[in-house]
Amino acid sequence: MPPMPEYSKRTLCFVDTAVEQGFLRSRQPKLSKYAFLGLGLLLAFLAANFALFLFRGWPTGGQVFVDSAEGVRLAGARSWALGLMSLLCVAVMFTAKSVWLIACLGARGFEAFLAAVACLVVILTTLQHPWYLVKAFSASSPDEVISETIDWTDDKLLLMLDIWLTGCHLMLPIRWVVLWPVEIATILVYI
């Protein structure tokens, strides 16, 4: 059995760049496959969320916001965030299946690209939460704009962020050193 190539204990990257590049290239098909699958699942979840949004009442964002000009504006911002996240999923799914784009990005570049997309999903997920949406885009108090029937505690947001972060770590064959910006972004959007 050949000896194990030398690697960094902190980053788990191989010291020899040729070995590191070979390792990254060998994992590329698996990374593309799981990125496509994971984003497909996210897209299905977003489609269900959007269907509920439409079914429960479009102008007020599924009866999340009070029926006012400010509530309609915030519901529009929430639907834009939902649509932007859906478009991002479709674009990255296309990239994950495009041999030419992956070749242009390179193995390390594709990993960094997926980490950047995961950070954007964290930010857009936070904008789905009514309280954070009001704080980001309105001068009004959340009590004035959010409907009284909505439970806007942080538990659902924290659960969604935890599911996304755990899913990124479990589904994507990427070392932690590439995914640490996603961890930092998840903490920072909540603070």
Coordinates of N, CA and C in Angstrom, one line a residue:
M1 N 0.9 -1.2 0.0 CA 0.0 0.0 0.0 C 0.9 1.2 0.0
P2 N 0.6 2.2 -0.9 CA 1.5 3.4 -1.0 C 1.2 4.3 0.2
P3 N 2.2 5.0 0.6 CA 2.0 5.9 1.8 C 1.1 7.0 1.5
M4 N 0.4 7.5 2.6 CA -0.6 8.6 2.4 C 0.2 9.9 2.2
P5 N -0.2 10.7 1.2 CA 0.4 11.9 0.9 C 0.3 12.9 2.1
E6 N 1.2 13.8 2.2 CA 1.2 14.7 3.4 C 0.1 15.7 3.2
Y7 N -0.6 16.1 4.3 CA -1.7 17.0 4.2 C -1.7 17.9 5.5
S8 N -2.4 19.0 5.4 CA -2.5 20.0 6.5 C -3.5 19.5 7.5
K9 N -3.1 19.5 8.8 CA -4.0 19.0 9.8 C -5.2 19.9 10.0
R10 N -5.0 21.2 9.8 CA -6.1 22.2 10.0 C -7.1 22.2 8.8
T11 N -6.6 22.3 7.6 CA -7.5 22.5 6.5 C -7.8 21.2 5.8
L12 N -7.1 20.1 6.0 CA -7.3 18.8 5.4 C -6.9 18.9 3.9
C13 N -6.2 19.9 3.5 CA -5.8 20.0 2.1 C -4.4 19.4 1.9
F14 N -4.2 18.8 0.8 CA -2.9 18.1 0.5 C -1.8 19.2 0.3
V15 N -0.6 19.0 0.8 CA 0.5 19.9 0.7 C 0.9 20.0 -0.8
D16 N 1.1 18.9 -1.5 CA 1.5 18.8 -2.9 C 0.3 19.3 -3.7
T17 N 0.5 20.4 -4.5 CA -0.6 20.9 -5.3 C -1.1 20.0 -6.4
A18 N -0.2 19.1 -6.9 CA -0.6 18.2 -7.9 C -1.6 17.1 -7.3
V19 N -1.3 16.7 -6.1 CA -2.1 15.7 -5.4 C -3.5 16.4 -5.1
E20 N -3.4 17.6 -4.6 CA -4.6 18.4 -4.3 C -5.5 18.6 -5.5
Q21 N -5.0 19.0 -6.6 CA -5.8 19.1 -7.8 C -6.4 17.8 -8.3
G22 N -5.6 16.7 -8.2 CA -6.1 15.4 -8.6 C -7.2 15.0 -7.7
F23 N -7.1 15.3 -6.4 CA -8.2 14.9 -5.4 C -9.4 15.7 -5.8
L24 N -9.3 17.0 -6.0 CA -10.5 17.8 -6.3 C -11.1 17.4 -7.6
R25 N -10.3 17.1 -8.6 CA -10.9 16.6 -9.9 C -11.6 15.3 -9.8
S26 N -11.1 14.4 -8.9 CA -11.8 13.1 -8.7 C -13.1 13.2 -8.1
R27 N -13.3 14.3 -7.2 CA -14.6 14.5 -6.6 C -15.6 15.3 -7.3
Q28 N -15.1 15.9 -8.4 CA -16.0 16.8 -9.2 C -17.3 16.3 -9.7
P29 N -17.3 15.1 -10.2 CA -18.7 14.5 -10.7 C -19.6 14.3 -9.5
K30 N -19.1 13.9 -8.4 CA -20.0 13.6 -7.2 C -20.5 15.0 -6.7
L31 N -19.6 16.0 -6.7 CA -20.0 17.3 -6.2 C -21.1 17.9 -7.1
S32 N -21.0 17.7 -8.4 CA -22.0 18.2 -9.4 C -23.3 17.5 -9.1
K33 N -23.2 16.2 -9.0 CA -24.5 15.4 -8.8 C -25.2 15.8 -7.5
Y34 N -24.5 16.0 -6.4 CA -25.2 16.3 -5.2 C -25.6 17.7 -5.1
A35 N -24.9 18.6 -5.7 CA -25.3 20.0 -5.8 C -26.6 20.1 -6.6
F36 N -26.7 19.4 -7.7 CA -27.9 19.3 -8.5 C -29.1 18.8 -7.7
L37 N -28.9 17.7 -7.0 CA -29.9 17.0 -6.2 C -30.4 17.9 -5.1
G38 N -29.4 18.5 -4.3 CA -29.8 19.4 -3.2 C -30.5 20.6 -3.6
L39 N -30.1 21.2 -4.7 CA -30.8 22.4 -5.2 C -32.1 22.1 -5.8
G40 N -32.3 20.9 -6.3 CA -33.6 20.4 -6.8 C -34.6 20.3 -5.7
L41 N -34.1 19.7 -4.5 CA -34.9 19.6 -3.4 C -35.3 21.0 -2.8
L42 N -34.4 21.9 -2.8 CA -34.7 23.3 -2.4 C -35.7 23.9 -3.3
L43 N -35.5 23.7 -4.6 CA -36.5 24.3 -5.6 C -37.9 23.7 -5.4
A44 N -38.0 22.4 -5.1 CA -39.3 21.8 -4.8 C -39.9 22.5 -3.5
F45 N -39.1 22.7 -2.5 CA -39.6 23.3 -1.3 C -40.1 24.8 -1.6
L46 N -39.3 25.5 -2.4 CA -39.6 26.8 -2.7 C -40.9 26.9 -3.5
A47 N -41.1 25.9 -4.4 CA -42.4 25.9 -5.2 C -43.6 25.7 -4.3
A48 N -43.4 24.8 -3.3 CA -44.5 24.5 -2.4 C -44.8 25.8 -1.5
N49 N -43.7 26.4 -1.1 CA -43.9 27.7 -0.4 C -44.6 28.7 -1.2
F50 N -44.2 28.9 -2.4 CA -44.8 29.9 -3.3 C -46.3 29.5 -3.5
A51 N -46.6 28.3 -3.7 CA -48.0 27.9 -3.9 C -48.8 28.2 -2.7
L52 N -48.3 28.0 -1.5 CA -49.0 28.4 -0.3 C -49.2 29.9 -0.2
F53 N -48.1 30.6 -0.6 CA -48.2 32.1 -0.6 C -49.3 32.6 -1.5
L54 N -49.5 32.0 -2.7 CA -50.5 32.4 -3.6 C -51.9 31.9 -3.1
F55 N -52.0 30.7 -2.5 CA -53.2 30.2 -2.1 C -53.8 30.9 -0.9
R56 N -53.0 31.4 0.0 CA -53.4 32.0 1.2 C -53.7 33.5 1.0
G57 N -53.4 34.1 -0.1 CA -53.7 35.5 -0.3 C -52.5 36.3 -0.8
W58 N -52.5 36.6 -2.1 CA -51.3 37.3 -2.7 C -51.0 38.7 -2.1
P59 N -52.0 39.6 -2.1 CA -51.7 41.0 -1.8 C -51.0 41.1 -0.4
T60 N -51.4 40.3 0.6 CA -50.8 40.5 1.9 C -49.7 39.4 2.2
G61 N -49.2 38.8 1.2 CA -48.2 37.8 1.4 C -48.7 36.6 2.2
G62 N -49.8 36.1 1.8 CA -50.3 34.9 2.5 C -50.9 35.3 3.9
Q63 N -51.5 36.4 4.0 CA -52.0 37.0 5.3 C -51.0 37.1 6.3
V64 N -49.7 37.3 5.9 CA -48.6 37.5 6.9 C -48.6 39.0 7.3
F65 N -48.9 39.9 6.4 CA -48.8 41.3 6.7 C -50.2 41.9 6.8
V66 N -50.4 43.0 7.5 CA -51.7 43.7 7.6 C -52.0 44.2 6.2
D67 N -53.3 44.4 5.9 CA -53.8 44.9 4.6 C -53.6 46.4 4.6
S68 N -52.4 46.8 4.2 CA -52.1 48.2 4.0 C -51.0 48.4 2.9
A69 N -50.7 49.6 2.5 CA -49.8 49.8 1.4 C -48.4 49.2 1.9
E70 N -48.0 49.4 3.1 CA -46.8 48.9 3.6 C -46.7 47.4 3.6
G71 N -47.9 46.8 4.0 CA -47.9 45.3 4.0 C -47.8 44.7 2.6
V72 N -48.5 45.4 1.6 CA -48.4 44.9 0.3 C -47.0 45.1 -0.3
R73 N -46.3 46.2 0.1 CA -44.9 46.4 -0.4 C -44.0 45.3 0.2
L74 N -44.2 45.0 1.5 CA -43.3 44.0 2.1 C -43.6 42.6 1.6
A75 N -44.9 42.3 1.3 CA -45.3 41.0 0.7 C -44.6 40.9 -0.7
G76 N -44.5 42.0 -1.4 CA -43.8 42.0 -2.7 C -42.4 41.8 -2.5
A77 N -41.7 42.4 -1.5 CA -40.3 42.1 -1.3 C -40.1 40.7 -0.9
R78 N -41.0 40.1 -0.1 CA -40.9 38.7 0.2 C -41.0 37.8 -1.0
S79 N -41.9 38.1 -1.9 CA -42.1 37.3 -3.1 C -40.9 37.5 -4.0
W80 N -40.3 38.7 -4.0 CA -39.1 38.9 -4.8 C -37.9 38.0 -4.3
A81 N -37.8 37.9 -3.0 CA -36.7 37.1 -2.4 C -37.0 35.6 -2.7
L82 N -38.2 35.2 -2.6 CA -38.6 33.8 -3.0 C -38.3 33.5 -4.4
G83 N -38.6 34.5 -5.3 CA -38.4 34.3 -6.7 C -36.9 34.3 -7.1
L84 N -36.2 35.2 -6.4 CA -34.7 35.3 -6.6 C -34.0 34.0 -6.2
M85 N -34.5 33.4 -5.1 CA -33.9 32.2 -4.6 C -34.2 31.1 -5.6
S86 N -35.4 31.1 -6.2 CA -35.7 30.0 -7.1 C -34.9 30.2 -8.4
L87 N -34.7 31.4 -8.9 CA -33.9 31.6 -10.1 C -32.4 31.2 -9.8
L88 N -32.0 31.5 -8.6 CA -30.6 31.1 -8.2 C -30.4 29.6 -8.2
C89 N -31.4 28.9 -7.7 CA -31.4 27.4 -7.7 C -31.3 26.9 -9.2
V90 N -32.2 27.4 -10.0 CA -32.2 27.0 -11.4 C -30.9 27.3 -12.1
A91 N -30.3 28.5 -11.9 CA -29.0 28.8 -12.5 C -27.9 27.9 -12.0
V92 N -27.9 27.6 -10.8 CA -26.8 26.8 -10.2 C -27.0 25.3 -10.6
M93 N -28.2 24.9 -10.8 CA -28.5 23.5 -11.3 C -28.0 23.4 -12.7
F94 N -28.2 24.5 -13.5 CA -27.7 24.5 -14.9 C -26.2 24.4 -14.9
T95 N -25.6 25.2 -14.0 CA -24.1 25.2 -13.9 C -23.6 23.9 -13.4
A96 N -24.3 23.2 -12.5 CA -23.8 21.9 -12.0 C -23.8 20.9 -13.1
K97 N -24.7 21.0 -14.1 CA -24.7 20.0 -15.2 C -23.9 20.5 -16.5
S98 N -23.4 21.7 -16.5 CA -22.7 22.2 -17.6 C -21.2 21.9 -17.5
V99 N -20.7 21.0 -18.3 CA -19.3 20.6 -18.3 C -18.4 21.8 -18.7
W100 N -18.9 22.6 -19.6 CA -18.0 23.7 -20.0 C -17.9 24.7 -18.9
L101 N -18.9 25.1 -18.2 CA -18.8 26.0 -17.1 C -18.0 25.5 -15.9
I102 N -18.1 24.2 -15.6 CA -17.3 23.6 -14.6 C -15.9 23.6 -15.0
A103 N -15.6 23.4 -16.3 CA -14.2 23.4 -16.7 C -13.6 24.8 -16.6
C104 N -14.5 25.8 -16.9 CA -14.0 27.2 -16.8 C -13.7 27.6 -15.3
L105 N -14.6 27.2 -14.5 CA -14.4 27.5 -13.0 C -13.2 26.7 -12.4
G106 N -13.0 25.5 -12.8 CA -12.0 24.7 -12.2 C -12.6 24.0 -11.0
A107 N -11.9 23.0 -10.5 CA -12.4 22.3 -9.3 C -12.6 23.2 -8.1
R108 N -11.5 23.9 -7.8 CA -11.5 24.8 -6.6 C -12.5 25.9 -6.8
G109 N -12.6 26.5 -8.0 CA -13.5 27.5 -8.2 C -15.0 27.1 -8.1
F110 N -15.3 25.9 -8.6 CA -16.6 25.4 -8.4 C -17.0 25.2 -7.0
E111 N -16.1 24.8 -6.2 CA -16.4 24.6 -4.7 C -16.6 26.0 -4.1
A112 N -15.8 27.0 -4.5 CA -16.0 28.4 -3.9 C -17.3 29.0 -4.4
F113 N -17.7 28.7 -5.7 CA -18.9 29.2 -6.3 C -20.1 28.6 -5.5
L114 N -20.1 27.3 -5.2 CA -21.2 26.7 -4.4 C -21.2 27.3 -3.0
A115 N -20.1 27.5 -2.4 CA -20.1 28.2 -1.1 C -20.7 29.6 -1.1
A116 N -20.4 30.3 -2.2 CA -21.0 31.7 -2.3 C -22.5 31.6 -2.5
V117 N -22.9 30.6 -3.3 CA -24.4 30.4 -3.5 C -25.0 30.0 -2.2
A118 N -24.4 29.2 -1.4 CA -25.0 28.8 -0.1 C -25.1 30.0 0.8
C119 N -24.1 30.9 0.8 CA -24.2 32.1 1.6 C -25.4 33.0 1.1
L120 N -25.6 33.1 -0.2 CA -26.8 33.9 -0.7 C -28.1 33.3 -0.3
V121 N -28.2 31.9 -0.3 CA -29.4 31.3 0.1 C -29.7 31.6 1.6
V122 N -28.6 31.6 2.4 CA -28.8 32.0 3.8 C -29.4 33.4 4.0
I123 N -28.9 34.3 3.2 CA -29.4 35.7 3.3 C -30.9 35.8 2.8
L124 N -31.1 35.1 1.7 CA -32.5 35.1 1.1 C -33.5 34.3 2.0
T125 N -33.0 33.3 2.7 CA -33.9 32.6 3.7 C -34.3 33.5 4.8
T126 N -33.3 34.3 5.3 CA -33.6 35.2 6.4 C -34.7 36.3 5.9
L127 N -34.6 36.7 4.7 CA -35.6 37.6 4.2 C -37.0 37.0 4.0
Q128 N -37.2 35.7 4.2 CA -38.5 35.1 4.2 C -39.2 35.2 5.5
H129 N -38.4 35.5 6.5 CA -39.0 35.7 7.9 C -39.6 37.1 8.0
P130 N -40.9 37.2 8.4 CA -41.5 38.5 8.4 C -40.8 39.6 9.3
W131 N -40.4 39.2 10.5 CA -39.8 40.2 11.4 C -38.5 40.7 10.8
Y132 N -37.6 39.9 10.2 CA -36.4 40.4 9.6 C -36.6 41.2 8.3
L133 N -37.7 40.8 7.6 CA -38.0 41.5 6.4 C -38.5 43.0 6.8
V134 N -39.3 43.1 7.8 CA -39.7 44.4 8.3 C -38.5 45.2 8.8
K135 N -37.6 44.6 9.5 CA -36.5 45.3 10.0 C -35.6 45.8 8.9
A136 N -35.5 45.0 7.8 CA -34.5 45.4 6.7 C -35.1 46.4 5.8
F137 N -36.4 46.4 5.5 CA -37.0 47.2 4.5 C -38.1 48.1 4.9
S138 N -38.3 48.3 6.2 CA -39.4 49.2 6.6 C -39.0 50.0 7.8
A139 N -39.6 51.2 7.8 CA -39.3 52.1 9.0 C -40.4 51.8 10.1
S140 N -41.4 51.1 9.8 CA -42.4 50.7 10.7 C -42.0 49.7 11.7
S141 N -42.7 49.6 12.8 CA -42.5 48.6 13.8 C -43.1 47.2 13.3
P142 N -42.4 46.1 13.6 CA -43.0 44.8 13.2 C -44.4 44.6 13.7
D143 N -44.7 45.2 14.9 CA -46.0 45.0 15.5 C -47.1 45.7 14.7
E144 N -46.7 46.8 14.0 CA -47.7 47.5 13.2 C -48.0 46.9 11.8
V145 N -47.0 46.2 11.3 CA -47.1 45.7 9.9 C -47.4 44.2 9.8
I146 N -46.9 43.4 10.7 CA -47.2 41.9 10.7 C -48.5 41.6 11.3
S147 N -49.3 40.8 10.6 CA -50.6 40.4 11.1 C -50.5 39.7 12.5
E148 N -51.6 39.9 13.3 CA -51.6 39.4 14.6 C -51.7 37.9 14.6
T149 N -52.2 37.3 13.5 CA -52.5 35.8 13.5 C -51.2 35.1 13.2
I150 N -50.1 35.8 12.9 CA -48.8 35.1 12.5 C -47.9 35.0 13.7
D151 N -47.4 33.8 13.9 CA -46.4 33.6 15.0 C -45.1 33.8 14.3
W152 N -44.4 34.9 14.7 CA -43.2 35.2 14.1 C -42.0 35.1 15.0
T153 N -42.0 34.0 15.8 CA -40.8 33.8 16.6 C -39.7 33.2 15.7
D154 N -38.5 33.1 16.3 CA -37.3 32.8 15.6 C -37.2 31.3 15.3
D155 N -38.0 30.5 16.0 CA -37.8 29.0 15.9 C -37.8 28.5 14.4
K156 N -38.7 29.0 13.6 CA -38.8 28.5 12.3 C -37.6 28.9 11.4
L157 N -37.2 30.2 11.6 CA -36.0 30.7 10.9 C -34.8 29.9 11.3
L158 N -34.6 29.7 12.6 CA -33.4 28.9 13.1 C -33.4 27.5 12.6
L159 N -34.6 26.9 12.5 CA -34.7 25.5 12.0 C -34.3 25.5 10.5
M160 N -34.8 26.5 9.7 CA -34.5 26.5 8.3 C -33.0 26.7 8.1
L161 N -32.4 27.6 8.8 CA -31.0 27.9 8.7 C -30.2 26.7 9.1
D162 N -30.6 26.0 10.1 CA -29.9 24.8 10.6 C -30.0 23.6 9.5
I163 N -31.2 23.5 9.0 CA -31.4 22.5 7.9 C -30.5 22.8 6.7
W164 N -30.4 24.0 6.3 CA -29.6 24.4 5.2 C -28.1 24.2 5.5
L165 N -27.7 24.6 6.6 CA -26.2 24.5 7.0 C -25.9 23.0 7.1
T166 N -26.7 22.2 7.8 CA -26.5 20.8 7.9 C -26.5 20.1 6.6
G167 N -27.5 20.5 5.7 CA -27.6 19.9 4.4 C -26.4 20.2 3.6
C168 N -25.8 21.4 3.6 CA -24.6 21.7 2.9 C -23.5 20.9 3.3
H169 N -23.3 20.7 4.6 CA -22.2 19.9 5.1 C -22.3 18.4 4.8
L170 N -23.6 17.9 4.8 CA -23.8 16.5 4.6 C -23.9 16.1 3.1
M171 N -24.5 16.9 2.3 CA -24.7 16.6 0.9 C -23.5 16.9 0.0
L172 N -22.8 18.0 0.3 CA -21.8 18.4 -0.6 C -20.4 17.9 -0.1
P173 N -19.7 17.2 -1.0 CA -18.4 16.6 -0.6 C -17.3 17.7 -0.7
I174 N -17.5 18.7 0.2 CA -16.5 19.8 0.2 C -15.9 19.9 1.6
R175 N -14.6 20.1 1.7 CA -14.0 20.2 3.1 C -14.5 21.5 3.8
W176 N -14.4 21.4 5.1 CA -15.0 22.5 5.9 C -14.3 23.8 5.7
V177 N -13.1 23.8 5.2 CA -12.3 25.1 5.0 C -13.0 25.9 3.9
V178 N -13.7 25.3 3.0 CA -14.4 26.0 1.9 C -15.8 26.4 2.4
L179 N -16.4 25.7 3.3 CA -17.7 26.0 3.7 C -17.8 26.9 5.0
W180 N -16.6 27.3 5.5 CA -16.7 28.2 6.7 C -17.4 29.5 6.5
P181 N -17.3 30.1 5.3 CA -18.1 31.3 5.0 C -19.6 31.1 5.2
V182 N -20.1 29.9 4.9 CA -21.5 29.7 5.0 C -21.9 29.6 6.5
E183 N -21.0 29.1 7.3 CA -21.2 29.0 8.8 C -21.2 30.4 9.4
I184 N -20.3 31.2 8.9 CA -20.2 32.6 9.4 C -21.4 33.4 9.0
A185 N -21.8 33.3 7.7 CA -23.0 34.0 7.2 C -24.3 33.6 8.0
T186 N -24.4 32.3 8.3 CA -25.6 31.8 9.1 C -25.6 32.5 10.4
I187 N -24.5 32.6 11.1 CA -24.5 33.3 12.4 C -24.7 34.8 12.3
L188 N -24.1 35.4 11.3 CA -24.2 36.9 11.1 C -25.6 37.3 10.7
V189 N -26.3 36.6 9.9 CA -27.7 37.0 9.5 C -28.6 36.9 10.7
Y190 N -28.3 36.0 11.7 CA -29.2 35.9 12.8 C -29.0 37.0 13.9
I191 N -27.7 37.5 13.9 CA -27.4 38.5 14.9 C -28.0 39.8 14.6

